[in-house]
Short mmCIF file of C-alpha atoms and ligand atoms in Angstrom, two decimals:
data_model
loop_
_atom_site.label_atom_id
_atom_site.label_comp_id
_atom_site.label_asym_id
_atom_site.label_seq_id
_atom_site.Cartn_x
_atom_site.Cartn_y
_atom_site.Cartn_z
CA UNK A 1 26.90 27.91 -8.25
CA UNK A 2 25.48 24.92 -10.04
CA UNK A 3 23.06 23.04 -7.83
CA UNK A 4 22.73 19.24 -7.85
CA UNK A 5 19.18 19.78 -9.05
CA UNK A 6 20.32 21.19 -12.41
CA UNK A 7 22.54 18.25 -13.10
CA UNK A 8 21.94 14.87 -14.65
CA UNK A 9 24.79 13.49 -12.58
CA UNK A 10 25.12 14.15 -8.86
CA UNK A 11 25.98 12.59 -5.53
CA UNK A 12 23.64 12.31 -2.57
CA UNK A 13 26.06 12.47 0.34
CA UNK A 14 26.04 12.17 4.10
CA UNK A 15 22.80 10.20 4.43
CA UNK A 16 22.15 6.99 6.30
CA UNK A 17 21.22 4.60 3.52
CA UNK A 18 18.64 1.89 4.20
CA UNK A 19 19.30 -1.17 2.05
CA UNK A 20 16.36 -3.52 2.54
CA UNK A 21 17.95 -6.42 0.64
CA UNK A 22 21.05 -6.32 2.87
CA UNK A 23 18.81 -5.62 5.92
CA UNK A 24 21.21 -2.83 6.91
CA UNK A 25 21.30 0.91 7.45
CA UNK A 26 24.76 2.37 6.87
CA UNK A 27 26.31 5.73 6.14
CA UNK A 28 26.93 6.12 2.46
CA UNK A 29 26.88 8.23 -0.67
CA UNK A 30 24.88 7.45 -3.75
CA UNK A 31 25.70 8.59 -7.29
CA UNK A 32 22.79 9.29 -9.63
CA UNK A 33 23.62 9.36 -13.30
CA UNK A 34 21.06 9.87 -16.09
CA UNK A 35 18.21 8.88 -13.83
CA UNK A 36 19.77 5.65 -12.62
CA UNK A 37 21.67 4.58 -9.52
CA UNK A 38 25.28 4.58 -10.78
CA UNK A 39 27.20 3.75 -7.65
CA UNK A 40 26.92 3.45 -3.89
CA UNK A 41 29.98 4.29 -1.83
CA UNK A 42 29.78 3.09 1.77
CA UNK A 43 31.51 6.09 3.25
CA UNK A 44 30.36 9.33 4.85
CA UNK A 45 31.71 11.74 2.23
CA UNK A 46 32.90 11.68 -1.35
CA UNK A 47 35.72 13.56 -2.99
CA UNK A 48 34.18 14.71 -6.25
CA UNK A 49 33.88 17.52 -8.77
CA UNK A 50 30.25 16.63 -9.39
CA UNK A 51 27.40 18.50 -7.69
CA UNK A 52 26.56 17.13 -4.26
CA UNK A 53 23.26 17.08 -2.41
CA UNK A 54 24.09 17.33 1.26
CA UNK A 55 21.72 14.88 2.91
CA UNK A 56 23.42 14.80 6.28
CA UNK A 57 21.09 13.58 8.99
CA UNK A 58 18.63 12.14 6.47
CA UNK A 59 17.61 8.57 5.75
CA UNK A 60 17.82 7.56 2.08
CA UNK A 61 15.93 4.46 0.95
CA UNK A 62 14.40 2.94 -2.16
CA UNK A 63 11.10 4.66 -2.95
CA UNK A 64 8.09 3.05 -1.30
CA UNK A 65 5.88 0.68 -3.30
CA UNK A 66 2.16 0.35 -2.51
CA UNK A 67 0.46 -2.79 -3.79
CA UNK A 68 -3.05 -1.68 -2.81
CA UNK A 69 -4.53 1.77 -3.47
CA UNK A 70 -7.77 3.05 -4.93
CA UNK A 71 -7.16 5.95 -7.33
CA UNK A 72 -10.87 6.02 -8.29
CA UNK A 73 -10.28 7.04 -11.90
CA UNK A 74 -12.06 6.41 -14.21
CA UNK A 75 -15.56 6.99 -12.87
CA UNK A 76 -15.17 8.54 -9.43
CA UNK A 77 -13.09 11.62 -10.14
CA UNK A 78 -14.98 13.47 -7.39
CA UNK A 79 -13.22 11.20 -4.86
CA UNK A 80 -9.74 11.01 -6.39
CA UNK A 81 -7.97 11.12 -9.73
CA UNK A 82 -4.81 9.40 -10.86
CA UNK A 83 -3.11 12.82 -10.65
CA UNK A 84 -4.22 13.68 -7.09
CA UNK A 85 -3.76 10.15 -5.76
CA UNK A 86 -0.23 9.92 -7.10
CA UNK A 87 0.57 13.41 -5.76
CA UNK A 88 -0.44 12.14 -2.30
CA UNK A 89 1.61 9.00 -2.90
CA UNK A 90 4.74 10.97 -3.83
CA UNK A 91 4.30 13.17 -0.75
CA UNK A 92 4.16 9.99 1.32
CA UNK A 93 7.42 8.69 -0.15
CA UNK A 94 5.93 6.31 -2.71
CA UNK A 95 7.54 6.02 -6.14
CA UNK A 96 5.14 3.27 -7.28
CA UNK A 97 1.51 2.51 -6.61
CA UNK A 98 -0.74 -0.34 -7.73
CA UNK A 99 -4.33 0.74 -8.22
CA UNK A 100 -7.37 -1.46 -7.76
CA UNK A 101 -9.84 -2.45 -10.44
CA UNK A 102 -13.14 -1.31 -8.86
CA UNK A 103 -13.42 1.81 -10.99
CA UNK A 104 -16.24 2.70 -13.37
CA UNK A 105 -15.82 1.23 -15.92
CA UNK A 106 -14.15 -1.65 -14.12
CA UNK A 107 -10.58 -2.50 -15.16
CA UNK A 108 -11.65 -5.63 -17.01
CA UNK A 109 -10.71 -4.37 -20.46
CA UNK A 110 -7.25 -3.48 -21.83
CA UNK A 111 -8.51 -0.02 -22.82
CA UNK A 112 -9.08 0.86 -19.15
CA UNK A 113 -5.59 -0.33 -18.23
CA UNK A 114 -4.21 1.86 -21.00
CA UNK A 115 -6.31 4.82 -19.90
CA UNK A 116 -4.97 4.64 -16.33
CA UNK A 117 -1.40 4.32 -17.56
CA UNK A 118 -1.88 7.39 -19.80
CA UNK A 119 -3.28 9.42 -16.93
CA UNK A 120 -0.35 8.34 -14.76
CA UNK A 121 2.17 9.33 -17.42
CA UNK A 122 0.53 12.75 -17.80
CA UNK A 123 0.55 13.35 -14.03
CA UNK A 124 4.14 12.08 -13.79
CA UNK A 125 4.10 11.96 -9.98
CA UNK A 126 5.07 8.32 -9.53
CA UNK A 127 4.79 4.98 -11.28
CA UNK A 128 1.33 3.42 -11.48
CA UNK A 129 0.73 -0.29 -12.00
CA UNK A 130 -2.93 -1.15 -12.65
CA UNK A 131 -4.42 -4.27 -11.10
CA UNK A 132 -7.09 -5.71 -13.39
CA UNK A 133 -10.39 -7.33 -12.46
CA UNK A 134 -10.30 -11.05 -11.71
CA UNK A 135 -13.83 -11.46 -13.08
CA UNK A 136 -15.76 -9.43 -15.65
CA UNK A 137 -17.50 -6.47 -14.08
CA UNK A 138 -16.30 -7.78 -10.68
CA UNK A 139 -19.30 -10.06 -11.03
CA UNK A 140 -17.58 -13.10 -9.55
CA UNK A 141 -18.72 -15.48 -12.28
CA UNK A 142 -16.89 -15.02 -15.60
CA UNK A 143 -13.12 -14.56 -15.59
CA UNK A 144 -11.55 -11.61 -17.47
CA UNK A 145 -9.18 -11.80 -20.44
CA UNK A 146 -5.97 -12.19 -18.48
CA UNK A 147 -3.50 -12.29 -21.34
CA UNK A 148 -4.86 -9.13 -22.95
CA UNK A 149 -4.91 -7.35 -19.59
CA UNK A 150 -1.37 -8.41 -18.79
CA UNK A 151 -0.14 -7.32 -22.24
CA UNK A 152 -1.77 -3.92 -21.66
CA UNK A 153 0.21 -3.52 -18.44
CA UNK A 154 -1.83 -5.07 -15.61
CA UNK A 155 0.45 -6.54 -12.92
CA UNK A 156 -2.07 -8.58 -10.91
CA UNK A 157 -5.74 -9.57 -10.79
CA UNK A 158 -8.28 -8.72 -8.11
CA UNK A 159 -11.97 -8.20 -7.46
CA UNK A 160 -10.98 -6.18 -4.37
CA UNK A 161 -14.04 -5.19 -2.37
CA UNK A 162 -15.68 -8.44 -3.32
CA UNK A 163 -14.69 -11.97 -2.53
CA UNK A 164 -15.29 -14.47 -5.32
CA UNK A 165 -17.86 -16.65 -3.59
CA UNK A 166 -18.01 -19.28 -6.29
CA UNK A 167 -15.16 -21.67 -5.50
CA UNK A 168 -15.20 -23.12 -8.99
CA UNK A 169 -14.79 -19.68 -10.55
CA UNK A 170 -11.95 -18.93 -8.13
CA UNK A 171 -10.24 -22.19 -9.04
CA UNK A 172 -10.50 -21.40 -12.74
CA UNK A 173 -9.27 -17.84 -12.15
CA UNK A 174 -6.23 -19.10 -10.25
CA UNK A 175 -5.47 -21.69 -12.92
CA UNK A 176 -5.60 -19.15 -15.75
CA UNK A 177 -3.75 -16.47 -13.77
CA UNK A 178 -1.04 -19.04 -13.12
CA UNK A 179 -0.58 -19.58 -16.86
CA UNK A 180 0.29 -15.91 -17.24
CA UNK A 181 2.18 -15.76 -13.93
CA UNK A 182 -0.16 -13.07 -12.62
CA UNK A 183 -0.73 -13.01 -8.86
CA UNK A 184 -4.35 -13.15 -7.72
CA UNK A 185 -5.11 -10.64 -4.96
CA UNK A 186 -7.98 -11.76 -2.77
CA UNK A 187 -10.19 -9.58 -0.57
CA UNK A 188 -11.18 -12.26 1.92
CA UNK A 189 -14.70 -11.75 3.21
CA UNK A 190 -17.57 -14.18 3.38
CA UNK A 191 -20.22 -11.61 2.46
CA UNK A 192 -23.08 -13.65 3.85
CA UNK A 193 -21.54 -13.32 7.29
CA UNK A 194 -20.93 -9.58 6.93
CA UNK A 195 -24.19 -8.30 5.44
CA UNK A 196 -24.84 -4.81 6.88
CA UNK A 197 -21.84 -5.17 9.21
CA UNK A 198 -20.44 -1.89 10.52
CA UNK A 199 -17.47 -2.88 12.66
CA UNK A 200 -15.58 -5.80 14.19
CA UNK A 201 -17.90 -8.22 15.98
CA UNK A 202 -17.08 -8.35 19.66
CA UNK A 203 -17.56 -6.56 22.96
CA UNK A 204 -17.30 -3.10 21.39
CA UNK A 205 -19.90 -3.78 18.68
CA UNK A 206 -22.31 -4.94 21.34
CA UNK A 207 -21.57 -1.89 23.48
CA UNK A 208 -21.93 0.54 20.58
CA UNK A 209 -24.97 -1.15 19.09
CA UNK A 210 -23.41 -1.63 15.66
CA UNK A 211 -23.72 -4.82 13.64
CA UNK A 212 -20.57 -6.92 13.82
CA UNK A 213 -18.21 -8.31 11.12
CA UNK A 214 -16.87 -11.52 12.69
CA UNK A 215 -13.22 -12.53 12.31
CA UNK A 216 -14.48 -15.87 11.00
CA UNK A 217 -15.84 -14.18 7.87
CA UNK A 218 -12.27 -13.35 6.89
CA UNK A 219 -10.72 -16.59 8.08
CA UNK A 220 -13.18 -18.82 6.20
CA UNK A 221 -12.30 -16.95 3.00
CA UNK A 222 -8.55 -17.02 3.68
CA UNK A 223 -8.72 -20.75 4.35
CA UNK A 224 -10.59 -21.54 1.14
CA UNK A 225 -8.34 -19.37 -1.00
CA UNK A 226 -5.18 -20.85 0.46
CA UNK A 227 -6.51 -24.35 -0.30
CA UNK A 228 -7.27 -23.33 -3.89
CA UNK A 229 -3.80 -21.81 -4.24
CA UNK A 230 -2.38 -25.11 -3.05
CA UNK A 231 -4.59 -27.05 -5.46
CA UNK A 232 -3.65 -24.90 -8.47
CA UNK A 233 -0.06 -24.04 -7.58
CA UNK A 234 -0.79 -20.44 -8.55
CA UNK A 235 0.28 -17.27 -6.74
CA UNK A 236 -2.21 -15.93 -4.22
CA UNK A 237 -1.84 -12.61 -2.41
CA UNK A 238 -4.08 -11.90 0.57
CA UNK A 239 -5.16 -8.26 0.83
CA UNK A 240 -5.40 -6.40 4.14
CA UNK A 241 -5.21 -9.31 6.60
CA UNK A 242 -6.81 -8.26 9.87
CA UNK A 243 -7.19 -11.18 12.27
CA UNK A 244 -4.98 -13.45 14.38
CA UNK A 245 -6.76 -16.46 12.87
CA UNK A 246 -5.84 -15.38 9.34
CA UNK A 247 -2.20 -15.04 10.37
CA UNK A 248 -2.29 -18.59 11.74
CA UNK A 249 -3.68 -20.00 8.47
CA UNK A 250 -1.14 -18.01 6.46
CA UNK A 251 1.76 -19.23 8.56
CA UNK A 252 0.75 -22.88 8.16
CA UNK A 253 0.25 -22.43 4.41
CA UNK A 254 3.68 -20.88 3.98
CA UNK A 255 5.24 -23.68 5.97
CA UNK A 256 3.51 -26.17 3.65
CA UNK A 257 5.02 -24.44 0.62
CA UNK A 258 1.85 -22.81 -0.75
CA UNK A 259 2.64 -19.79 -2.96
CA UNK A 260 0.86 -17.28 -0.79
CA UNK A 261 1.79 -13.76 0.33
CA UNK A 262 -0.04 -11.21 2.45
CA UNK A 263 -0.26 -7.53 3.25
CA UNK A 264 -1.46 -5.55 6.27
CA UNK A 265 -2.52 -1.90 6.38
CA UNK A 266 -1.13 0.85 8.63
CA UNK A 267 -4.57 1.33 10.19
CA UNK A 268 -5.06 -2.33 11.12
CA UNK A 269 -1.66 -2.17 12.83
CA UNK A 270 -2.29 0.97 14.84
CA UNK A 271 -6.02 1.48 15.45
CA UNK A 272 -8.55 -0.69 17.30
CA UNK A 273 -12.30 -1.13 17.46
CA UNK A 274 -12.63 0.78 20.75
CA UNK A 275 -11.87 3.97 18.80
CA UNK A 276 -15.25 3.66 17.11
CA UNK A 277 -17.00 4.92 20.23
CA UNK A 278 -16.70 8.37 18.65
CA UNK A 279 -18.67 7.03 15.67
CA UNK A 280 -16.08 8.75 13.45
CA UNK A 281 -17.01 7.52 10.00
CA UNK A 282 -13.39 7.86 8.93
CA UNK A 283 -12.68 4.87 11.18
CA UNK A 284 -15.15 2.71 9.28
CA UNK A 285 -13.03 0.50 7.05
CA UNK A 286 -13.33 -2.89 5.43
CA UNK A 287 -12.16 -5.21 6.93
CA UNK A 288 -12.97 -3.40 10.16
CA UNK A 289 -10.54 -2.25 12.84
CA UNK A 290 -10.06 -5.24 15.16
CA UNK A 291 -9.19 -5.81 18.80
CA UNK A 292 -5.90 -5.92 20.69
CA UNK A 293 -5.22 -9.65 20.21
CA UNK A 294 -5.54 -9.32 16.45
CA UNK A 295 -3.30 -6.24 16.35
CA UNK A 296 -0.66 -8.02 18.43
CA UNK A 297 -0.76 -11.02 16.05
CA UNK A 298 -0.42 -8.76 13.00
CA UNK A 299 2.56 -6.97 14.52
CA UNK A 300 4.24 -10.26 15.42
CA UNK A 301 3.64 -11.48 11.86
CA UNK A 302 5.45 -8.43 10.53
CA UNK A 303 8.45 -9.14 12.70
CA UNK A 304 8.71 -12.85 11.89
CA UNK A 305 8.15 -12.38 8.15
CA UNK A 306 4.78 -14.16 7.95
CA UNK A 307 3.28 -10.98 6.50
CA UNK A 308 5.25 -9.84 3.46
CA UNK A 309 4.41 -6.19 3.13
CA UNK A 310 2.48 -3.15 4.28
CA UNK A 311 -0.10 -1.75 1.85
CA UNK A 312 -2.22 1.33 2.44
CA UNK A 313 -5.62 0.35 0.99
CA UNK A 314 -5.85 4.11 0.35
CA UNK A 315 -9.61 4.48 -0.18
CA UNK A 316 -10.77 8.06 -0.85
CA UNK A 317 -14.37 9.10 -0.20
CA UNK A 318 -15.66 12.68 -0.31
CA UNK A 319 -16.94 14.49 2.75
CA UNK A 320 -20.46 14.23 1.36
CA UNK A 321 -20.07 10.45 1.02
CA UNK A 322 -19.07 10.21 4.66
CA UNK A 323 -21.48 12.83 6.05
CA UNK A 324 -24.30 10.37 6.53
CA UNK A 325 -25.38 8.13 9.38
CA UNK A 326 -22.67 5.63 10.34
CA UNK A 327 -24.60 2.74 8.81
CA UNK A 328 -24.69 4.41 5.40
CA UNK A 329 -21.09 5.66 5.26
CA UNK A 330 -18.91 3.83 2.72
CA UNK A 331 -15.92 2.06 4.30
CA UNK A 332 -12.36 3.26 3.73
CA UNK A 333 -9.77 5.83 4.68
CA UNK A 334 -6.97 7.52 2.80
CA UNK A 335 -3.45 6.57 3.82
CA UNK A 336 -0.73 7.24 1.27
CA UNK A 337 0.51 10.47 2.81
CA UNK A 338 0.68 9.24 6.40
CA UNK A 339 1.74 5.57 6.17
CA UNK A 340 5.42 6.03 6.95
CA UNK A 341 4.99 8.71 9.61
CA UNK A 342 2.27 6.75 11.42
CA UNK A 343 4.19 3.47 11.44
CA UNK A 344 7.49 5.12 12.30
CA UNK A 345 5.89 6.92 15.23
CA UNK A 346 3.80 4.04 16.53
CA UNK A 347 5.93 0.99 15.78
CA UNK A 348 9.57 2.00 15.26
CA UNK A 349 9.95 4.64 17.97
CA UNK A 350 8.20 2.38 20.47
CA UNK A 351 10.66 -0.42 19.76
CA UNK A 352 8.13 -2.81 18.20
CA UNK A 353 9.71 -2.84 14.76
CA UNK A 354 13.21 -2.08 13.49
CA UNK A 355 13.48 0.87 11.12
CA UNK A 356 15.16 -1.27 8.48
CA UNK A 357 12.25 -3.74 8.70
CA UNK A 358 9.71 -0.97 8.24
CA UNK A 359 11.64 0.18 5.16
CA UNK A 360 11.72 -3.38 3.84
CA UNK A 361 7.97 -3.83 4.36
CA UNK A 362 7.34 -0.65 2.36
CA UNK A 363 9.85 -1.36 -0.45
CA UNK A 364 11.39 -4.75 -1.21
CA UNK A 365 8.53 -6.64 0.46
CA UNK A 366 5.75 -5.25 -1.74
CA UNK A 367 7.92 -5.24 -4.88
CA UNK A 368 8.70 -8.94 -4.45
CA UNK A 369 5.12 -9.74 -3.52
CA UNK A 370 3.75 -8.68 -6.89
CA UNK A 371 7.00 -9.16 -8.84
CA UNK A 372 7.42 -5.45 -9.52
CA UNK A 373 10.60 -3.54 -10.29
CA UNK A 374 11.94 -1.25 -7.55
CA UNK A 375 12.34 -1.67 -3.84
CA UNK A 376 16.07 -2.27 -4.14
CA UNK A 377 19.28 -0.25 -4.23
CA UNK A 378 21.03 -1.69 -7.22
CA UNK A 379 23.46 -0.03 -9.61
CA UNK A 380 21.77 0.31 -13.00
CA UNK A 381 18.24 0.45 -11.60
CA UNK A 382 16.17 3.66 -11.93
CA UNK A 383 17.01 6.12 -9.14
CA UNK A 384 13.59 5.86 -7.47
CA UNK A 385 14.38 6.92 -3.93
CA UNK A 386 12.88 8.50 -0.85
CA UNK A 387 14.56 10.97 1.49
CA UNK A 388 13.27 11.02 5.08
CA UNK A 389 14.04 13.09 8.16
CA UNK A 390 13.36 10.51 10.87
CA UNK A 391 13.64 13.14 13.64
CA UNK A 392 11.33 15.81 12.29
CA UNK A 393 8.21 16.35 14.38
CA UNK A 394 5.21 17.57 12.49
CA UNK A 395 1.46 17.78 12.62
CA UNK A 396 -0.67 16.38 9.81
CA UNK A 397 -2.88 19.31 8.82
CA UNK A 398 -6.02 19.09 6.74
CA UNK A 399 -4.69 21.76 4.35
CA UNK A 400 -1.66 19.56 3.58
CA UNK A 401 -3.80 16.70 2.24
CA UNK A 402 -3.09 16.27 -1.46
CA UNK A 403 -5.78 13.67 -2.02
CA UNK A 404 -9.03 14.99 -3.37
CA UNK A 405 -10.74 13.34 -0.40
CA UNK A 406 -9.91 13.98 3.23
CA UNK A 407 -11.34 10.90 4.91
CA UNK A 408 -8.70 10.21 7.51
CA UNK A 409 -8.92 10.08 11.30
CA UNK A 410 -5.32 11.32 11.48
CA UNK A 411 -5.88 15.05 10.90
CA UNK A 412 -4.21 16.96 13.73
CA UNK A 413 -2.00 14.03 14.72
CA UNK A 414 1.61 14.71 15.70
CA UNK A 415 4.15 12.44 14.06
CA UNK A 416 7.89 11.96 14.34
CA UNK A 417 9.59 11.27 11.02
CA UNK A 418 8.69 13.01 7.82
CA UNK A 419 9.20 12.20 4.18
CA UNK A 420 11.06 15.10 2.59
CA UNK A 421 10.53 14.05 -0.98
CA UNK A 422 11.22 11.42 -3.60
CA UNK A 423 13.53 11.01 -6.53
CA UNK A 424 11.74 9.57 -9.53
CA UNK A 425 14.37 8.42 -12.02
CA UNK A 426 16.71 10.86 -10.35
CA UNK A 427 14.32 13.82 -10.54
CA UNK A 428 13.59 15.43 -7.20
CA UNK A 429 9.93 15.89 -6.14
CA UNK A 430 9.03 17.42 -2.85
CA UNK A 431 6.09 19.07 -1.19
CA UNK A 432 8.17 20.32 1.73
CA UNK A 433 11.53 21.55 0.56
CA UNK A 434 11.81 24.07 -2.26
CA UNK A 435 11.02 22.15 -5.44
ZN1 ZN B 1 -10.37 -4.95 -0.07
#
């Protein structure tokens, strides 16, 4: 018997199809032809001579898009490579990932953009869109060559990890980025307020004796950047928003017509600063895990559309990097493989977020935020899809981590809902089912 896998043309039948643009989940069948979505029939079964993948009981959606990941290559291949990072991404349901510019060398030269794209093509796990440095060497003073970087394939500009303190430089960067219609992604942190900070500043930091990172350090930066976006009319994207105050500024800016978008990470939505009492260095992230009021505001902002998308801020560090005193551990956790399962378990199954909204925040939301292809179910588009069993219960085991680094506090966690695999241009990739 000829399997659907051997064919260039096949139906995926019996699945519930999540269409984020229509904000609906309906039973349907999807025809893949030569790597593209050829047709969607909104019915349970199809009468066909073509091979059929029986996806009964599964959820089919556009492949996830991550606008914020650190793939660490070039320069930190001991933490992650483009190949291992994208393998983790594919296992997590992602068909496209944007990688940040704080590599070594920094992505401030077209040759580095090209290098990352070559490594991604060789690995062939999912699409990779490099984000280039906003300023040369991430130095915060001299802007990079935006046109050359864009022509090489960069999709946005960011000094992620560092906030551009110099307001004049930031204004110039926004003005130039606007000329090339490149979004500027800002990591909002007033570094003078966060020097040596270890966790969110509040009751828990006092109790645990760790230096605090006040919410105001983020909000001051968000406020300035929103004002500069308004002044320049350029596109600003706020990375990993973490406080209720930031959400408030964002909401007002959107209402005033400023071209600003924002992302939130799975960990800022589901973990709080009280968890740091274990001093687990895998919970040390930047911005830090916040308190309950902030988490509630972030969740509400997801529901009302103030926050546009969920991004992982996948930040691999080796065990040696993290096996130091808390104060010396670098911030960051990996997240590509667990994002959907964590959010489905903690937000969808608890009734806080609709499943179709979670899908939208992982697909259409991020794609529209940075103006990327994908995130939609449209005839003629590449068949970049994810297949999910929303009922499967599973435990996230250390051995199943595909990232080169294992810095996650989620090892051993039980989840409900598991990504079964992705289709990349119609080609099936899976780490669970037989390949
Ligand atoms: Zn950042």
